[in-house]
mmCIF file of N, CA and C in Angstrom:
data_model
loop_
_atom_site.group_PDB
_atom_site.id
_atom_site.type_symbol
_atom_site.label_atom_id
_atom_site.label_comp_id
_atom_site.label_asym_id
_atom_site.label_seq_id
_atom_site.Cartn_x
_atom_site.Cartn_y
_atom_site.Cartn_z
ATOM 1 N N MET K 23 -33.618 -88.295 -101.653
ATOM 2 C CA MET K 23 -35.072 -88.190 -101.622
ATOM 3 C C MET K 23 -35.567 -88.413 -100.194
ATOM 4 N N ASN K 24 -36.535 -87.667 -99.816
ATOM 5 C CA ASN K 24 -37.138 -87.741 -98.497
ATOM 6 C C ASN K 24 -37.869 -89.075 -98.313
ATOM 7 N N GLU K 25 -37.733 -89.688 -97.126
ATOM 8 C CA GLU K 25 -38.367 -90.988 -96.852
ATOM 9 C C GLU K 25 -39.880 -90.965 -97.031
ATOM 10 N N ILE K 26 -40.524 -89.826 -96.770
ATOM 11 C CA ILE K 26 -41.978 -89.767 -96.915
ATOM 12 C C ILE K 26 -42.391 -89.898 -98.380
ATOM 13 N N ASN K 27 -41.462 -89.592 -99.298
ATOM 14 C CA ASN K 27 -41.743 -89.708 -100.732
ATOM 15 C C ASN K 27 -41.437 -91.096 -101.265
ATOM 16 N N ASN K 28 -40.886 -91.964 -100.435
ATOM 17 C CA ASN K 28 -40.548 -93.318 -100.849
ATOM 18 C C ASN K 28 -41.634 -94.296 -100.427
ATOM 19 N N GLY K 29 -41.617 -95.456 -101.050
ATOM 20 C CA GLY K 29 -42.561 -96.500 -100.705
ATOM 21 C C GLY K 29 -41.831 -97.786 -100.388
ATOM 22 N N GLY K 30 -42.576 -98.865 -100.255
ATOM 23 C CA GLY K 30 -41.967 -100.155 -99.940
ATOM 24 C C GLY K 30 -42.808 -101.294 -100.476
ATOM 25 N N VAL K 31 -42.220 -102.471 -100.438
ATOM 26 C CA VAL K 31 -42.902 -103.704 -100.837
ATOM 27 C C VAL K 31 -42.599 -104.740 -99.772
ATOM 28 N N GLN K 32 -43.607 -105.487 -99.365
ATOM 29 C CA GLN K 32 -43.420 -106.545 -98.381
ATOM 30 C C GLN K 32 -44.359 -107.694 -98.690
ATOM 31 N N GLY K 33 -44.085 -108.832 -98.090
ATOM 32 C CA GLY K 33 -44.971 -109.969 -98.278
ATOM 33 C C GLY K 33 -44.367 -111.233 -97.734
ATOM 34 N N THR K 34 -44.949 -112.359 -98.136
ATOM 35 C CA THR K 34 -44.512 -113.672 -97.692
ATOM 36 C C THR K 34 -44.431 -114.585 -98.902
ATOM 37 N N VAL K 35 -43.409 -115.453 -98.917
ATOM 38 C CA VAL K 35 -43.283 -116.456 -99.966
ATOM 39 C C VAL K 35 -43.721 -117.790 -99.367
ATOM 40 N N THR K 36 -44.736 -118.395 -99.997
ATOM 41 C CA THR K 36 -45.260 -119.676 -99.524
ATOM 42 C C THR K 36 -45.453 -120.623 -100.699
ATOM 43 N N ASP K 37 -45.638 -121.897 -100.364
ATOM 44 C CA ASP K 37 -46.022 -122.855 -101.407
ATOM 45 C C ASP K 37 -47.546 -122.870 -101.504
ATOM 46 N N SER K 38 -48.073 -123.663 -102.418
ATOM 47 C CA SER K 38 -49.513 -123.674 -102.647
ATOM 48 C C SER K 38 -50.312 -124.223 -101.464
ATOM 49 N N LYS K 39 -49.640 -124.863 -100.489
ATOM 50 C CA LYS K 39 -50.312 -125.349 -99.277
ATOM 51 C C LYS K 39 -50.287 -124.308 -98.161
ATOM 52 N N GLY K 40 -49.574 -123.190 -98.394
ATOM 53 C CA GLY K 40 -49.476 -122.146 -97.382
ATOM 54 C C GLY K 40 -48.261 -122.261 -96.488
ATOM 55 N N ASP K 41 -47.376 -123.227 -96.769
ATOM 56 C CA ASP K 41 -46.153 -123.376 -95.970
ATOM 57 C C ASP K 41 -45.108 -122.358 -96.416
ATOM 58 N N ALA K 42 -44.455 -121.712 -95.451
ATOM 59 C CA ALA K 42 -43.434 -120.707 -95.741
ATOM 60 C C ALA K 42 -42.254 -121.325 -96.479
ATOM 61 N N LEU K 43 -41.641 -120.526 -97.354
ATOM 62 C CA LEU K 43 -40.435 -120.943 -98.072
ATOM 63 C C LEU K 43 -39.286 -120.019 -97.678
ATOM 64 N N PRO K 44 -38.631 -120.312 -96.551
ATOM 65 C CA PRO K 44 -37.510 -119.486 -96.112
ATOM 66 C C PRO K 44 -36.316 -119.640 -97.052
ATOM 67 N N GLY K 45 -35.507 -118.589 -97.128
ATOM 68 C CA GLY K 45 -34.298 -118.638 -97.946
ATOM 69 C C GLY K 45 -34.542 -118.410 -99.422
ATOM 70 N N THR K 46 -35.730 -117.946 -99.775
ATOM 71 C CA THR K 46 -36.043 -117.649 -101.174
ATOM 72 C C THR K 46 -35.490 -116.274 -101.530
ATOM 73 N N VAL K 47 -34.829 -116.163 -102.689
ATOM 74 C CA VAL K 47 -34.330 -114.873 -103.161
ATOM 75 C C VAL K 47 -35.447 -114.192 -103.945
ATOM 76 N N ILE K 48 -35.787 -112.968 -103.526
ATOM 77 C CA ILE K 48 -36.820 -112.179 -104.180
ATOM 78 C C ILE K 48 -36.121 -110.996 -104.824
ATOM 79 N N SER K 49 -36.376 -110.766 -106.113
ATOM 80 C CA SER K 49 -35.749 -109.665 -106.843
ATOM 81 C C SER K 49 -36.798 -108.639 -107.232
ATOM 82 N N LEU K 50 -36.374 -107.378 -107.234
ATOM 83 C CA LEU K 50 -37.260 -106.276 -107.586
ATOM 84 C C LEU K 50 -36.529 -105.397 -108.585
ATOM 85 N N GLN K 51 -37.113 -105.208 -109.761
ATOM 86 C CA GLN K 51 -36.507 -104.414 -110.824
ATOM 87 C C GLN K 51 -37.425 -103.269 -111.191
ATOM 88 N N GLY K 52 -36.925 -102.042 -111.051
ATOM 89 C CA GLY K 52 -37.677 -100.864 -111.457
ATOM 90 C C GLY K 52 -37.318 -100.469 -112.874
ATOM 91 N N GLN K 53 -38.112 -99.586 -113.456
ATOM 92 C CA GLN K 53 -37.870 -99.169 -114.829
ATOM 93 C C GLN K 53 -36.577 -98.374 -114.971
ATOM 94 N N SER K 54 -36.227 -97.606 -113.972
ATOM 95 C CA SER K 54 -35.023 -96.773 -114.075
ATOM 96 C C SER K 54 -34.112 -96.936 -112.859
ATOM 97 N N THR K 55 -34.228 -98.075 -112.176
ATOM 98 C CA THR K 55 -33.410 -98.318 -110.991
ATOM 99 C C THR K 55 -32.717 -99.670 -111.109
ATOM 100 N N PRO K 56 -31.564 -99.823 -110.462
ATOM 101 C CA PRO K 56 -30.904 -101.127 -110.483
ATOM 102 C C PRO K 56 -31.744 -102.179 -109.756
ATOM 103 N N SER K 57 -31.562 -103.420 -110.146
ATOM 104 C CA SER K 57 -32.260 -104.532 -109.496
ATOM 105 C C SER K 57 -31.811 -104.643 -108.042
ATOM 106 N N ARG K 58 -32.768 -104.960 -107.166
ATOM 107 C CA ARG K 58 -32.474 -105.188 -105.748
ATOM 108 C C ARG K 58 -32.974 -106.566 -105.382
ATOM 109 N N SER K 59 -32.281 -107.225 -104.473
ATOM 110 C CA SER K 59 -32.698 -108.559 -104.030
ATOM 111 C C SER K 59 -32.632 -108.661 -102.519
ATOM 112 N N VAL K 60 -33.550 -109.458 -101.966
ATOM 113 C CA VAL K 60 -33.547 -109.797 -100.541
ATOM 114 C C VAL K 60 -33.822 -111.291 -100.433
ATOM 115 N N VAL K 61 -33.586 -111.843 -99.247
ATOM 116 C CA VAL K 61 -33.836 -113.260 -98.986
ATOM 117 C C VAL K 61 -34.931 -113.359 -97.933
ATOM 118 N N SER K 62 -35.911 -114.230 -98.169
ATOM 119 C CA SER K 62 -37.003 -114.390 -97.202
ATOM 120 C C SER K 62 -36.471 -114.984 -95.896
ATOM 121 N N ASP K 63 -37.067 -114.571 -94.784
ATOM 122 C CA ASP K 63 -36.630 -115.041 -93.472
ATOM 123 C C ASP K 63 -37.198 -116.429 -93.165
ATOM 124 N N THR K 64 -37.033 -116.890 -91.942
ATOM 125 C CA THR K 64 -37.465 -118.241 -91.561
ATOM 126 C C THR K 64 -38.974 -118.435 -91.657
ATOM 127 N N HIS K 65 -39.731 -117.337 -91.720
ATOM 128 C CA HIS K 65 -41.192 -117.413 -91.854
ATOM 129 C C HIS K 65 -41.641 -117.116 -93.283
ATOM 130 N N GLY K 66 -40.674 -116.963 -94.209
ATOM 131 C CA GLY K 66 -40.991 -116.658 -95.598
ATOM 132 C C GLY K 66 -41.239 -115.187 -95.877
ATOM 133 N N ASN K 67 -41.054 -114.328 -94.861
ATOM 134 C CA ASN K 67 -41.313 -112.896 -95.025
ATOM 135 C C ASN K 67 -40.156 -112.190 -95.716
ATOM 136 N N TYR K 68 -40.491 -111.150 -96.464
ATOM 137 C CA TYR K 68 -39.475 -110.309 -97.105
ATOM 138 C C TYR K 68 -39.945 -108.861 -97.093
ATOM 139 N N ARG K 69 -39.002 -107.939 -97.337
ATOM 140 C CA ARG K 69 -39.347 -106.521 -97.320
ATOM 141 C C ARG K 69 -38.315 -105.714 -98.096
ATOM 142 N N PHE K 70 -38.800 -104.791 -98.921
ATOM 143 C CA PHE K 70 -37.975 -103.795 -99.598
ATOM 144 C C PHE K 70 -38.428 -102.433 -99.082
ATOM 145 N N VAL K 71 -37.484 -101.559 -98.727
ATOM 146 C CA VAL K 71 -37.828 -100.219 -98.230
ATOM 147 C C VAL K 71 -37.085 -99.165 -99.044
ATOM 148 N N GLY K 72 -37.523 -97.927 -98.916
ATOM 149 C CA GLY K 72 -36.844 -96.812 -99.569
ATOM 150 C C GLY K 72 -36.934 -96.832 -101.083
ATOM 151 N N LEU K 73 -38.081 -97.271 -101.610
ATOM 152 C CA LEU K 73 -38.251 -97.365 -103.060
ATOM 153 C C LEU K 73 -38.864 -96.091 -103.629
ATOM 154 N N SER K 74 -38.330 -95.634 -104.737
ATOM 155 C CA SER K 74 -38.936 -94.508 -105.447
ATOM 156 C C SER K 74 -40.278 -94.954 -106.010
ATOM 157 N N PRO K 75 -41.276 -94.081 -106.014
ATOM 158 C CA PRO K 75 -42.565 -94.445 -106.580
ATOM 159 C C PRO K 75 -42.428 -94.844 -108.054
ATOM 160 N N GLY K 76 -43.228 -95.811 -108.464
ATOM 161 C CA GLY K 76 -43.209 -96.235 -109.860
ATOM 162 C C GLY K 76 -43.559 -97.699 -110.002
ATOM 163 N N GLN K 77 -43.401 -98.198 -111.219
ATOM 164 C CA GLN K 77 -43.719 -99.586 -111.527
ATOM 165 C C GLN K 77 -42.485 -100.459 -111.360
ATOM 166 N N TYR K 78 -42.687 -101.631 -110.782
ATOM 167 C CA TYR K 78 -41.610 -102.583 -110.537
ATOM 168 C C TYR K 78 -42.042 -103.988 -110.952
ATOM 169 N N GLN K 79 -41.053 -104.809 -111.248
ATOM 170 C CA GLN K 79 -41.276 -106.229 -111.543
ATOM 171 C C GLN K 79 -40.693 -107.013 -110.365
ATOM 172 N N LEU K 80 -41.546 -107.741 -109.638
ATOM 173 C CA LEU K 80 -41.104 -108.573 -108.523
ATOM 174 C C LEU K 80 -41.048 -110.014 -109.026
ATOM 175 N N SER K 81 -39.950 -110.695 -108.765
ATOM 176 C CA SER K 81 -39.829 -112.083 -109.212
ATOM 177 C C SER K 81 -39.073 -112.906 -108.183
ATOM 178 N N THR K 82 -39.368 -114.198 -108.186
ATOM 179 C CA THR K 82 -38.674 -115.120 -107.303
ATOM 180 C C THR K 82 -38.695 -116.517 -107.904
ATOM 181 N N GLU K 83 -37.671 -117.274 -107.566
ATOM 182 C CA GLU K 83 -37.576 -118.675 -107.978
ATOM 183 C C GLU K 83 -37.117 -119.478 -106.779
ATOM 184 N N PHE K 84 -37.571 -120.710 -106.704
ATOM 185 C CA PHE K 84 -37.165 -121.610 -105.628
ATOM 186 C C PHE K 84 -37.123 -123.011 -106.224
ATOM 187 N N LEU K 85 -36.071 -123.742 -105.953
ATOM 188 C CA LEU K 85 -35.870 -125.064 -106.537
ATOM 189 C C LEU K 85 -37.093 -125.952 -106.346
ATOM 190 N N GLY K 86 -37.577 -126.527 -107.441
ATOM 191 C CA GLY K 86 -38.740 -127.407 -107.390
ATOM 192 C C GLY K 86 -40.061 -126.701 -107.597
ATOM 193 N N PHE K 87 -40.024 -125.368 -107.791
ATOM 194 C CA PHE K 87 -41.241 -124.576 -107.960
ATOM 195 C C PHE K 87 -41.151 -123.740 -109.231
ATOM 196 N N ALA K 88 -42.308 -123.461 -109.820
ATOM 197 C CA ALA K 88 -42.365 -122.584 -110.991
ATOM 198 C C ALA K 88 -42.013 -121.157 -110.566
ATOM 199 N N PRO K 89 -41.344 -120.392 -111.433
ATOM 200 C CA PRO K 89 -41.031 -118.993 -111.098
ATOM 201 C C PRO K 89 -42.301 -118.183 -110.868
ATOM 202 N N PHE K 90 -42.182 -117.175 -110.019
ATOM 203 C CA PHE K 90 -43.289 -116.258 -109.723
ATOM 204 C C PHE K 90 -42.861 -114.864 -110.165
ATOM 205 N N THR K 91 -43.709 -114.183 -110.930
ATOM 206 C CA THR K 91 -43.426 -112.814 -111.367
ATOM 207 C C THR K 91 -44.709 -112.002 -111.289
ATOM 208 N N GLU K 92 -44.585 -110.771 -110.787
ATOM 209 C CA GLU K 92 -45.749 -109.886 -110.729
ATOM 210 C C GLU K 92 -45.292 -108.449 -110.928
ATOM 211 N N THR K 93 -46.045 -107.703 -111.718
ATOM 212 C CA THR K 93 -45.794 -106.278 -111.902
ATOM 213 C C THR K 93 -46.590 -105.534 -110.845
ATOM 214 N N ILE K 94 -45.911 -104.623 -110.143
ATOM 215 C CA ILE K 94 -46.566 -103.899 -109.047
ATOM 216 C C ILE K 94 -46.317 -102.404 -109.178
ATOM 217 N N LEU K 95 -47.163 -101.628 -108.545
ATOM 218 C CA LEU K 95 -47.021 -100.182 -108.512
ATOM 219 C C LEU K 95 -46.723 -99.756 -107.082
ATOM 220 N N VAL K 96 -45.606 -99.053 -106.903
ATOM 221 C CA VAL K 96 -45.224 -98.547 -105.587
ATOM 222 C C VAL K 96 -45.593 -97.071 -105.527
ATOM 223 N N ALA K 97 -46.347 -96.694 -104.488
ATOM 224 C CA ALA K 97 -46.781 -95.318 -104.303
ATOM 225 C C ALA K 97 -45.993 -94.665 -103.168
ATOM 226 N N ALA K 98 -45.831 -93.363 -103.246
ATOM 227 C CA ALA K 98 -45.122 -92.604 -102.221
ATOM 228 C C ALA K 98 -45.801 -92.768 -100.873
ATOM 229 N N GLY K 99 -45.011 -93.066 -99.848
ATOM 230 C CA GLY K 99 -45.527 -93.163 -98.493
ATOM 231 C C GLY K 99 -46.351 -94.397 -98.202
ATOM 232 N N GLU K 100 -46.399 -95.355 -99.129
ATOM 233 C CA GLU K 100 -47.205 -96.557 -98.920
ATOM 234 C C GLU K 100 -46.366 -97.816 -99.068
ATOM 235 N N VAL K 101 -46.823 -98.889 -98.432
ATOM 236 C CA VAL K 101 -46.179 -100.197 -98.553
ATOM 237 C C VAL K 101 -47.141 -101.112 -99.300
ATOM 238 N N THR K 102 -46.662 -101.666 -100.407
ATOM 239 C CA THR K 102 -47.449 -102.593 -101.214
ATOM 240 C C THR K 102 -47.163 -104.007 -100.745
ATOM 241 N N THR K 103 -48.202 -104.802 -100.522
ATOM 242 C CA THR K 103 -48.036 -106.185 -100.088
ATOM 243 C C THR K 103 -48.235 -107.121 -101.267
ATOM 244 N N VAL K 104 -47.250 -108.009 -101.466
ATOM 245 C CA VAL K 104 -47.333 -109.022 -102.514
ATOM 246 C C VAL K 104 -47.062 -110.381 -101.880
ATOM 247 N N GLU K 105 -48.083 -111.222 -101.874
ATOM 248 C CA GLU K 105 -47.946 -112.579 -101.359
ATOM 249 C C GLU K 105 -47.565 -113.484 -102.537
ATOM 250 N N ALA K 106 -46.356 -113.991 -102.516
ATOM 251 C CA ALA K 106 -45.859 -114.844 -103.595
ATOM 252 C C ALA K 106 -46.155 -116.305 -103.271
ATOM 253 N N VAL K 107 -47.110 -116.879 -103.989
ATOM 254 C CA VAL K 107 -47.474 -118.283 -103.797
ATOM 255 C C VAL K 107 -46.852 -119.083 -104.933
ATOM 256 N N LEU K 108 -45.904 -119.964 -104.595
ATOM 257 C CA LEU K 108 -45.182 -120.729 -105.604
ATOM 258 C C LEU K 108 -45.835 -122.103 -105.789
ATOM 259 N N THR K 109 -45.929 -122.498 -107.037
ATOM 260 C CA THR K 109 -46.546 -123.767 -107.405
ATOM 261 C C THR K 109 -45.469 -124.793 -107.702
ATOM 262 N N PRO K 110 -45.580 -125.994 -107.122
ATOM 263 C CA PRO K 110 -44.585 -127.029 -107.405
ATOM 264 C C PRO K 110 -44.542 -127.383 -108.894
ATOM 265 N N VAL K 111 -43.336 -127.657 -109.398
ATOM 266 C CA VAL K 111 -43.175 -128.080 -110.778
ATOM 267 C C VAL K 111 -43.433 -129.586 -110.824
ATOM 268 N N GLN K 112 -44.242 -129.997 -111.784
ATOM 269 C CA GLN K 112 -44.531 -131.422 -111.939
ATOM 270 C C GLN K 112 -43.392 -132.082 -112.696
ATOM 271 N N PRO K 113 -42.911 -133.229 -112.225
ATOM 272 C CA PRO K 113 -41.822 -133.908 -112.941
ATOM 273 C C PRO K 113 -42.267 -134.302 -114.345
ATOM 274 N N ALA K 114 -41.309 -134.227 -115.279
ATOM 275 C CA ALA K 114 -41.626 -134.552 -116.675
ATOM 276 C C ALA K 114 -41.784 -136.033 -116.895
#
């Protein structure tokens, strides 16, 4: 598929105070594509490129925080930004 027909997803993983969460694994699952994963960099940034247009489920987990999941739509030739803000889990 031609790159102009593909899209992308990018964003930052932070905690509820706005502090970056580096080393977070972010997964992206499409309806008819295998799951892909990336790891956030030292600033909490992540990026997926070369995605076929369609609906995807973006999810991430980080120790001590509640999981984050969002359904997103990727359009041809566009980059969708998803800022993943993780909420600390309260001890039981």
